[in-house]
Coordinates of C-alpha atoms and ligand atoms in Angstrom, one line a residue:
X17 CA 29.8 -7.3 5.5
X18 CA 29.4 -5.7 8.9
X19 CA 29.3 -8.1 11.8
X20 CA 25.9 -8.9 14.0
X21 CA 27.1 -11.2 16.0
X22 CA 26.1 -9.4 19.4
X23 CA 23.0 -7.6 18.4
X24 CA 21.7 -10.7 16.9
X25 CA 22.8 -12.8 20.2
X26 CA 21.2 -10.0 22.3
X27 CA 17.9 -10.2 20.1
X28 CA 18.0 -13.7 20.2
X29 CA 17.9 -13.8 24.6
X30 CA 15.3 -10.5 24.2
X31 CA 12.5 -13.4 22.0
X32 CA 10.0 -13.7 25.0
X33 CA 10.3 -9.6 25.9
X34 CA 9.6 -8.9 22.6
X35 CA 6.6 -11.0 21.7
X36 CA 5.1 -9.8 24.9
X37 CA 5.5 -6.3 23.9
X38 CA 3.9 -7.1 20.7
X39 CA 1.0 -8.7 22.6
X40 CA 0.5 -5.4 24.5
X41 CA 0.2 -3.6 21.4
X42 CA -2.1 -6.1 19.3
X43 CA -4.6 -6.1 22.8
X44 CA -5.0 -2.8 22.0
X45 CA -7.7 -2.3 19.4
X46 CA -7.3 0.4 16.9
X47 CA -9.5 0.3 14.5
X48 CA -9.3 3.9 12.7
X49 CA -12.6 3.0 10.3
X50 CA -14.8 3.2 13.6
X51 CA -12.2 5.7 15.6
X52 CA -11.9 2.9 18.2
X53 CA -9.1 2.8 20.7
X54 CA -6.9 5.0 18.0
X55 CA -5.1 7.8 20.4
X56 CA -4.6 5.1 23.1
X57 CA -2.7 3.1 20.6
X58 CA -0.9 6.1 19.5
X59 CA 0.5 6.6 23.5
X60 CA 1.4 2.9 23.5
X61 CA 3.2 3.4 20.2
X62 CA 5.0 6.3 22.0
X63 CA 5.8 4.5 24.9
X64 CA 7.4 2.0 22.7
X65 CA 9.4 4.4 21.3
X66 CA 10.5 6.1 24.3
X67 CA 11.4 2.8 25.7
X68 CA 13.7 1.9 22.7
X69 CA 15.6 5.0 23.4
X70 CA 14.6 7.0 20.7
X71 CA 14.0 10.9 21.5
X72 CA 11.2 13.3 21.8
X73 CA 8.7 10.3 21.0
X74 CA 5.4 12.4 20.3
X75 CA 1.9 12.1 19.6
X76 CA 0.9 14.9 17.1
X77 CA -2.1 15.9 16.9
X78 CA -3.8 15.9 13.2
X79 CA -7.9 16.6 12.1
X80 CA -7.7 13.0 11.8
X81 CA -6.2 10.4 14.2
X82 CA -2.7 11.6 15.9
X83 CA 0.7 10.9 14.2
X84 CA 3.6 9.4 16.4
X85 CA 7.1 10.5 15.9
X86 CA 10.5 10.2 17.5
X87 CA 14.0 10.2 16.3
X88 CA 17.8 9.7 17.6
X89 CA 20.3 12.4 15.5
X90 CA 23.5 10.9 16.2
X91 CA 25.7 12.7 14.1
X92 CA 25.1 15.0 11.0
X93 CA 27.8 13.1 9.0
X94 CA 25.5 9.4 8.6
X95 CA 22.7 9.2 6.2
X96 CA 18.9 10.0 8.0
X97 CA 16.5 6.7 8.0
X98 CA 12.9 7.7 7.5
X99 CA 10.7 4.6 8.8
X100 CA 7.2 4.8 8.0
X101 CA 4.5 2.5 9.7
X102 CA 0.7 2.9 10.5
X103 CA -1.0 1.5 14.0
X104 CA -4.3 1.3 13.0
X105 CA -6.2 -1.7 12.4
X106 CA -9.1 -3.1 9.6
X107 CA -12.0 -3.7 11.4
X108 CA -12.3 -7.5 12.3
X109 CA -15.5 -8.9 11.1
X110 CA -17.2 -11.0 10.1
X111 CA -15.9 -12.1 13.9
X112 CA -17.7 -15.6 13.4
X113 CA -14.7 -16.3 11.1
X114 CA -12.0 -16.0 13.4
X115 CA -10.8 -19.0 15.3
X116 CA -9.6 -17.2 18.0
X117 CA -10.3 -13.4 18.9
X118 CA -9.1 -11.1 17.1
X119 CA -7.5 -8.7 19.7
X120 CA -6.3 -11.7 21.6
X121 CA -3.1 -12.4 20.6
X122 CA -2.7 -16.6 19.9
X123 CA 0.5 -18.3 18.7
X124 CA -0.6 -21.6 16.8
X125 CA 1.6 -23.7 14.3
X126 CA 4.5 -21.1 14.3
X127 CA 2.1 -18.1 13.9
X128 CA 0.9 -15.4 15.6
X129 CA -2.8 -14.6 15.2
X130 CA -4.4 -11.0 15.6
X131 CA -5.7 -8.3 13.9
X132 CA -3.0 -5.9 12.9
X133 CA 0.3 -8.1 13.5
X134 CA 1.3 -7.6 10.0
X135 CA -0.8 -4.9 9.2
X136 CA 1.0 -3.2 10.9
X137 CA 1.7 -3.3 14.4
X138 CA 4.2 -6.3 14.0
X139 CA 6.6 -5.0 11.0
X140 CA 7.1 -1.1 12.5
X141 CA 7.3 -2.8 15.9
X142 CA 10.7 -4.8 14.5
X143 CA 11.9 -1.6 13.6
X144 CA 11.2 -0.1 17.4
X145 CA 13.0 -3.1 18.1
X146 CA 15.9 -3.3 16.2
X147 CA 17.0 0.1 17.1
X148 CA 16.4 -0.4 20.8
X149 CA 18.7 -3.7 20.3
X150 CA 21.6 -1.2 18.6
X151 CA 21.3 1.3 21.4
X152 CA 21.5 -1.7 24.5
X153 CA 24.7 -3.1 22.3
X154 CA 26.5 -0.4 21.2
X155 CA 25.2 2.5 23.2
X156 CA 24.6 4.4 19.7
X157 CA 23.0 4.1 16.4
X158 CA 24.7 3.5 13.2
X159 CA 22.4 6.2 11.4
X160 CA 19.9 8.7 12.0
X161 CA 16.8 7.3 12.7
X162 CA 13.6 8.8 12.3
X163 CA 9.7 7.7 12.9
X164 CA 6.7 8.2 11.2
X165 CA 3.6 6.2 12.5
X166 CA -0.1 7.0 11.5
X167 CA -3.4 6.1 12.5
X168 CA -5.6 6.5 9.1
X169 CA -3.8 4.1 7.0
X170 CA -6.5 1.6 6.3
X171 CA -8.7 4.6 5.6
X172 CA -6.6 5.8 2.7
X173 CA -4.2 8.2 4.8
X174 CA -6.3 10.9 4.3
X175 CA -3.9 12.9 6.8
X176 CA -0.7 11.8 5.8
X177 CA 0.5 13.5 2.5
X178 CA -0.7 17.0 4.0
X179 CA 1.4 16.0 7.1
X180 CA 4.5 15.1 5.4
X181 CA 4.2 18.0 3.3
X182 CA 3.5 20.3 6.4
X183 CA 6.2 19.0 8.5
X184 CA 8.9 18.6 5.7
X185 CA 12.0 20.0 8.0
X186 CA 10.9 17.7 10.7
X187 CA 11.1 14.3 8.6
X188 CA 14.0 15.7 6.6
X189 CA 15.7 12.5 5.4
X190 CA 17.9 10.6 3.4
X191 CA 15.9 7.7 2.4
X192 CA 12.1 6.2 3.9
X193 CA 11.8 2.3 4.4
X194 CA 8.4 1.1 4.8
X195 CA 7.6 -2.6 6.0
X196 CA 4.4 -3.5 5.3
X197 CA 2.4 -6.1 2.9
X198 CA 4.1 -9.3 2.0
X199 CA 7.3 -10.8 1.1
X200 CA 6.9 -12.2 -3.1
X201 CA 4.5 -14.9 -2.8
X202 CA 7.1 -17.4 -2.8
X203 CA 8.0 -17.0 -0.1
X204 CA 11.4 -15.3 -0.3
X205 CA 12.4 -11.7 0.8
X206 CA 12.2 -8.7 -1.5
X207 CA 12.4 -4.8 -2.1
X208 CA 9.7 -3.0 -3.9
X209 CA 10.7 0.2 -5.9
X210 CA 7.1 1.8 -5.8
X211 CA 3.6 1.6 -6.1
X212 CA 1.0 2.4 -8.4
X213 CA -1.6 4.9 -8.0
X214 CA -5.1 5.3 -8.2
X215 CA -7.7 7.4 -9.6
X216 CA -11.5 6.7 -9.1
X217 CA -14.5 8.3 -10.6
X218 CA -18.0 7.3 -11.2
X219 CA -20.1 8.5 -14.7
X220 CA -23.7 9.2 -14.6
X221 CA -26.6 9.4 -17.5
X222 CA -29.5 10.7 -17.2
X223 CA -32.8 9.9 -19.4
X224 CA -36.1 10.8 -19.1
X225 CA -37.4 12.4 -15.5
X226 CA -39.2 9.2 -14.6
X227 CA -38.6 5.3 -15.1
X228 CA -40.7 4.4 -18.6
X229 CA -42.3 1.3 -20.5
X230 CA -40.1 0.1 -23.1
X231 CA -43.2 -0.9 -25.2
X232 CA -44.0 3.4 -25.3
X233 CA -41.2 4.6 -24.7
X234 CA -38.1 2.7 -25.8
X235 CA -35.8 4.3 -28.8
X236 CA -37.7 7.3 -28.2
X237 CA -36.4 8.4 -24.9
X238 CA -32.9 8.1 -24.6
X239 CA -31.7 5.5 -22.5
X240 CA -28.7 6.3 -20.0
X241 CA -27.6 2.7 -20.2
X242 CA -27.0 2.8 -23.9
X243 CA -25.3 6.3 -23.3
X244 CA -23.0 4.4 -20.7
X245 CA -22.1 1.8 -23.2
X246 CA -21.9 3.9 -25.8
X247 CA -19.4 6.5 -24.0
X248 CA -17.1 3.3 -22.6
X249 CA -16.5 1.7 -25.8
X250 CA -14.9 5.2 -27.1
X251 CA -12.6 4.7 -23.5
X252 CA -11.0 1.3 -24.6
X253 CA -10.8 -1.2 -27.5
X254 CA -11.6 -4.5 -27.5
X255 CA -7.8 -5.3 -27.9
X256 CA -7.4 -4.1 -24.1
X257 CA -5.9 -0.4 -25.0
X258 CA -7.2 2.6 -23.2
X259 CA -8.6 5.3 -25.9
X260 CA -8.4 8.0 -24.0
X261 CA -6.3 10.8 -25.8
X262 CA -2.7 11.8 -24.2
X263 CA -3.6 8.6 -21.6
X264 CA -0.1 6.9 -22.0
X265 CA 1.9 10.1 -22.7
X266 CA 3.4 10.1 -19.3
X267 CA 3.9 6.4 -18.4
X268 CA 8.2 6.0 -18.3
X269 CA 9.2 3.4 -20.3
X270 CA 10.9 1.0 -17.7
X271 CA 14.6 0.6 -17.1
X272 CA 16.5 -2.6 -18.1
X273 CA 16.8 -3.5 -14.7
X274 CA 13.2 -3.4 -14.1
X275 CA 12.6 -5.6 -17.2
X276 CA 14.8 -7.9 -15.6
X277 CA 13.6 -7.7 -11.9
X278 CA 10.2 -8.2 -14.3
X279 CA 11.6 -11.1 -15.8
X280 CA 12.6 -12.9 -12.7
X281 CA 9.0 -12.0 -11.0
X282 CA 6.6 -13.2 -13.6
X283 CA 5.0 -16.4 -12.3
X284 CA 3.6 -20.1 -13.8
X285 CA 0.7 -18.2 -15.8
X286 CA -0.9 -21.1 -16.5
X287 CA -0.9 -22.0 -12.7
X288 CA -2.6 -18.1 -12.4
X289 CA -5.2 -18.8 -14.7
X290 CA -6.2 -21.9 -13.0
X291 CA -6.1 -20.0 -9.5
X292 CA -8.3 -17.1 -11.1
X293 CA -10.7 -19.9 -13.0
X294 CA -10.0 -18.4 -16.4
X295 CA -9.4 -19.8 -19.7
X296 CA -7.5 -16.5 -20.8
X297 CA -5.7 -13.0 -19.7
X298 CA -7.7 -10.2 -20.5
X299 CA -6.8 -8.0 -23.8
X300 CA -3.8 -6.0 -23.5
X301 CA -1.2 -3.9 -25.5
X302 CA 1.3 -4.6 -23.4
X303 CA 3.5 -7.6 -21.5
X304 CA 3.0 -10.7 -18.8
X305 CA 1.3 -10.7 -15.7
X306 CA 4.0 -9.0 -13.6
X307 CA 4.7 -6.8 -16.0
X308 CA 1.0 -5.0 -16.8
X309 CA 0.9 -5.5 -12.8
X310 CA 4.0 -3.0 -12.6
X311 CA 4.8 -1.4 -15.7
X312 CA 1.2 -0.4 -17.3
X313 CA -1.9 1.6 -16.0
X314 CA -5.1 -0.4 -15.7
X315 CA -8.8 1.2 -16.6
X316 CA -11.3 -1.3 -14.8
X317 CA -14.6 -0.9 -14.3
X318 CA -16.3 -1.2 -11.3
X319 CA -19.6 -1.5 -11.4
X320 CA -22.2 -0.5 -13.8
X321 CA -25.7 0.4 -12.2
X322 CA -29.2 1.1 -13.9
X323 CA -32.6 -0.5 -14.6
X324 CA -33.8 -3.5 -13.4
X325 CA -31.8 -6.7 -12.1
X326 CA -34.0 -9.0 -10.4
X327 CA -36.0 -12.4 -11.4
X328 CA -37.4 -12.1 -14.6
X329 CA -38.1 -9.6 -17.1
X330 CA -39.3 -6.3 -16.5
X331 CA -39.5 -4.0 -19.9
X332 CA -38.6 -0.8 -18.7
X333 CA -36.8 2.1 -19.9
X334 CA -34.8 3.3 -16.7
X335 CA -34.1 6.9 -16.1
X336 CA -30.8 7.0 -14.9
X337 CA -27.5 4.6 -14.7
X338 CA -24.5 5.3 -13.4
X339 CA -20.7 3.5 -13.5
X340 CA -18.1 3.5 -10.6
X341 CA -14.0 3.4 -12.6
X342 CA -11.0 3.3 -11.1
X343 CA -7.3 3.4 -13.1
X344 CA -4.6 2.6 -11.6
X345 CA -1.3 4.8 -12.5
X346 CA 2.1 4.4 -12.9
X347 CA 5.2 7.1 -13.1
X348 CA 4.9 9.6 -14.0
X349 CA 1.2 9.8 -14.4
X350 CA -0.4 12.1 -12.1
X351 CA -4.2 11.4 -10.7
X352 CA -4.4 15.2 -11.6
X353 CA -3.5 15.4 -15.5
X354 CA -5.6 12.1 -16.0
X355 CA -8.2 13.2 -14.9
X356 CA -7.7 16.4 -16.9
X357 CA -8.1 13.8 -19.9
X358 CA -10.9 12.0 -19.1
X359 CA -12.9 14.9 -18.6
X360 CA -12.2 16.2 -22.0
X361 CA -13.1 12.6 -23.3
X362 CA -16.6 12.5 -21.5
X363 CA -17.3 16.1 -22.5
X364 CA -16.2 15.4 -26.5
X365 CA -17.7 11.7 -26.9
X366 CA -20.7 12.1 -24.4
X367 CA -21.4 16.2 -23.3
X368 CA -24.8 14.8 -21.4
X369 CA -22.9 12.7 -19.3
X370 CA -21.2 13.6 -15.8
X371 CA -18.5 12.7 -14.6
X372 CA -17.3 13.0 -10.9
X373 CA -13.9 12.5 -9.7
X374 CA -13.5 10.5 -6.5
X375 CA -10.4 9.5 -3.9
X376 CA -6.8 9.3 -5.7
X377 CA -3.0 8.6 -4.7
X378 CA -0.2 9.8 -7.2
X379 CA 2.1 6.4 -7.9
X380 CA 5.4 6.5 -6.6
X381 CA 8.9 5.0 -8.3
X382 CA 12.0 4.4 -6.7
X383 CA 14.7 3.8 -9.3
X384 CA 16.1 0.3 -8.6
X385 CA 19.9 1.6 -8.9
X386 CA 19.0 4.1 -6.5
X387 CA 22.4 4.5 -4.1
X388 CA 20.6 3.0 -0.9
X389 CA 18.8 -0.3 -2.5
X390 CA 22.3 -1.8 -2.4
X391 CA 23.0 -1.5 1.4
X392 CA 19.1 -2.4 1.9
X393 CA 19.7 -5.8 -0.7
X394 CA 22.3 -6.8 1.6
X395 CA 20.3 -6.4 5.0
X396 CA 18.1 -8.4 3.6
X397 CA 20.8 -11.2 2.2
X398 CA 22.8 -11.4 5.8
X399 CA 19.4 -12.1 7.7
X400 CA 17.4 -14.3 4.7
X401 CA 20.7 -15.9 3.3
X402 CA 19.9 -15.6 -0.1
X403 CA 19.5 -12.1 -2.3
X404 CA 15.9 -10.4 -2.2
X405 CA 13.9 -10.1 -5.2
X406 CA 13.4 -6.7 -6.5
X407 CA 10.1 -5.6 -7.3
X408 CA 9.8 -2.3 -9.5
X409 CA 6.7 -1.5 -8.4
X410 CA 3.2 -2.8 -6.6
X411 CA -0.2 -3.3 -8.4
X412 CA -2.1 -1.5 -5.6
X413 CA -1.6 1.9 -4.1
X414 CA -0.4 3.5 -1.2
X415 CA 0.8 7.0 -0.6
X416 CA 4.9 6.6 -1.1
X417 CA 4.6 10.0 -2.8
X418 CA 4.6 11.5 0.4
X419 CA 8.1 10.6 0.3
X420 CA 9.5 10.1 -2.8
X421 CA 7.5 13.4 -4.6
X422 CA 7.1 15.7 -1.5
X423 CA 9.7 15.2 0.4
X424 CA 11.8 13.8 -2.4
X425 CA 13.3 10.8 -1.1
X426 CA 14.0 7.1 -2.3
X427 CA 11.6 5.1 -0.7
X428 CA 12.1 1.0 -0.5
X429 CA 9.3 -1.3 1.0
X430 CA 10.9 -4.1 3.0
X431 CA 7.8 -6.8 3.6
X432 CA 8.2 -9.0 7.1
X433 CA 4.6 -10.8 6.5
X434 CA 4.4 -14.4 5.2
X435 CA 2.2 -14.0 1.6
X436 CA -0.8 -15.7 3.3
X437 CA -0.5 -12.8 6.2
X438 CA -4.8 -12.3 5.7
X439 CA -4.4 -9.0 5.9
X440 CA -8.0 -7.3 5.7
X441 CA -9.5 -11.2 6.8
X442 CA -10.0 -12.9 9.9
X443 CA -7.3 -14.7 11.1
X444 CA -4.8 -12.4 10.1
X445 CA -1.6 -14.0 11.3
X446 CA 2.3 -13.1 10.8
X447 CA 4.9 -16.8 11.6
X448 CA 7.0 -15.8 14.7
X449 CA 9.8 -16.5 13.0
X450 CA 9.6 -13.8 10.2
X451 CA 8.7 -11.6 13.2
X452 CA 12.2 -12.3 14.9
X453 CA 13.7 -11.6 11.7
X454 CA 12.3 -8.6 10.6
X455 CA 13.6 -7.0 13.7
X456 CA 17.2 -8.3 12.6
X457 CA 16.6 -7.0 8.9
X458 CA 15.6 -4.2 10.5
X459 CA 19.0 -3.7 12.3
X460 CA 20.4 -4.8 9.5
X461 CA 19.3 -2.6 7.1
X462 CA 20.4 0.6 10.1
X463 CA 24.1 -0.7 10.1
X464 CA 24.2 -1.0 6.4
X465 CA 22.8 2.4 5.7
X466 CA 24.9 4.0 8.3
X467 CA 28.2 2.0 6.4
X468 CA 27.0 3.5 3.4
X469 CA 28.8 6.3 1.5
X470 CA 27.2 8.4 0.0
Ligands
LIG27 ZN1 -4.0 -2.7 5.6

């Protein structure tokens, strides 16, 4: 185990400096859904950088919001650390909510409270930090370090996979670690493996030209609700099991280690039900909770829309309906081939109906004996003092394919935020304390990658 002694001494007299550069950069709205205050966050990002002693900190233009990247190459024979973070902001309402405002940094009961200090300004900012604290120490870096931060995260990243793939030379790397989210909801530390992808679509029907009576008209016209119906029960059977031909072809059976990371994840279900308000899990071919969270794709729909909703009755034959789908995928499905099958589904079981594809991420799967999750497993047990949970991969989506498929890197998400971070909800807070540490995990996690032989 490499020893921390003085960077950890040195980040523990740097607290107050560090909190009040953090301040600076939650002051600073950013809120990429209304392109508020975006490229002057992306210069104080930069400045950050350049002030840690990283080199050629830059703000890139893209057709979106700017991208901000440095590095510090200290020698071709250490592995290259890709860190990956995103500056923007969710917008803040309903601002009623918040008990104090949201781009006013507050520290109550041990926490901070902004918009954006874990998502994400606070976790990429520990890793600003953490190199900084290696460069005052020991004048050098124990690997190559490399930056990525974007300003369109929380609108899906629209820029960032064409980026990556664009500027492949430039964030040539050995590995990508992305904080960001939530350590496991108990509390303790973990790595996750990978995300899940997402596919979303909407299905329209079309009946007669014009809304009709029902009295008239009804079982003589046909009805685009009953065509809706009709078509989803042919998508999945009532024993939870999508019917879709060639749907599950591609999903990789998982490893033993991911059954067992799987195994050590899966939580008091009965407790889960009682959180959710429901007397049963929904039907499924497959395992528990974490596991159909991790392991299996997910068809869900929606919303279905047609007809008439309000107080009442009102006998009517509508004239069109529509649904809103999304399905979540998992290695090594591709948003691309599904949807390939669900258009020949629609087109065989229901020609009349349309189908329109909508927004998608591929998923993304790091293998969990992948050479660098060791070194990263034991950042994260030198600074937490106890071994991280694994998780193989996240229920929702983010682009990690970026990395892992274009530029084809492992990529490992190292959480700093407490599991009650309310991210996307007012009073979004991180605790100081897991602050402070993620800036030692993330030095950590440099001196063990840089130890690491390949
Ligand atoms: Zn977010």
């Amino acid at each position: 185990m490499p020893d921390l002694t003085d960077v950890f001494a040195y980040l523990d007299s740097r607290q107050e400096d560090h909190l009040s550069r953090l301040f600076t950069y939650l002051r600073q709205p950013s809120i990429s859904a209304h392109k508020n205050g975006v490229t002057e966050t992306a210069e104080l990002a930069r400045g950050f950088l350049t002030e840690a002693g990283l080199n050629n900190a830059r703000v890139v233009p893209t057709d979106g919001a700017p991208m901000v990247m440095a590095e510090r190459l200290e020698s071709p024979g250490t592995p290259t650390l890709l860190v990956y973070g995103h500056y923007d902001v969710q917008p803040p309402d309903p601002l009623d909510l918040w008990e104090s405002p949201p781009f006013e940094p507050t520290i109550r009961d041990g926490r901070i409270y902004a918009r954006g200090v874990g998502d994400n300004k606070g976790q990429h900012l520990a890793h600003i930090l953490a190199a900084e604290a290696l460069l005052a120490v020991r004048g050098e870096l124990p690997c190559n370090v490399k930056f990525l931060l974007e300003g369109e995260e929380e609108i899906g990243s629209p820029q960032m996979p064409p980026f990556v793939a664009a500027h492949r030379d430039e964030l040539k790397a050995d590995l990508c670690v992305i904080s960001d989210g939530t350590v496991d909801e108990s509390g303790r530390a973990c790595v996750r493996f990978g995300v899940r992808g997402v596919l979303s679509f909407e299905l329209r029907a079309k009946g007669a030209k014009r809304d009709l009576h029902s009295g008239h008209w009804g079982d003589v016209a046909p009805n685009p609700i009953w065509q809706l119906v009709w078509l989803l029960s042919t998508m999945k059977g009532a024993d939870g099991r999508v019917l879709v031909e060639g749907f599950y072809d591609d999903v990789e059976p998982q490893t033993d280690l991911e059954k067992q990371a799987l195994v050590l994840m899966a939580g008091d279900e009965a407790a889960i039900k009682h959180e959710l308000g429901i007397e049963a899990f929904a039907p499924h071919p497959g395992g528990g909770v974490a596991e159909r969270r991790s392991a299996w794709p997910a068809f869900t729909i929606n919303g279905l829309h047609g007809g008439y909703g309000g107080a009442g009755s009102k006998t009517v034959l509508p004239s069109e309906a529509f649904v809103k789908c999304d399905v979540r995928l998992v290695e090594r499905q591709t948003a691309d081939d599904v949807w390939r099958k669900l258009e020949a589904h629609v087109r065989k079981h229901a020609p009349t109906v349309e189908i329109r594809r909508q927004g998608s991420m591929d998923p993304s799967k790091t293998p969990l004996d992948s050479p660098f999750a060791a070194p990263i497993q034991r950042a994260l047990a030198l600074t937490e003092g106890e071994e991280p949970m694994l998780h193989p991969a996240m229920g929702g989506s983010l682009p990690e394919y970026a990395f892992t498929k274009t530029l084809g890197v492992p990529c490992f998400g190292v959480p700093f935020a407490n599991p009650d971070e309310a991210n996307h909800a007012p009073n979004e807070n991180m605790e100081v304390e897991r602050f402070f540490r993620g800036i030692k995990t993330a030095a950590a996690i440099m001196v063990e990658i840089g130890a690491h032989k390949a």
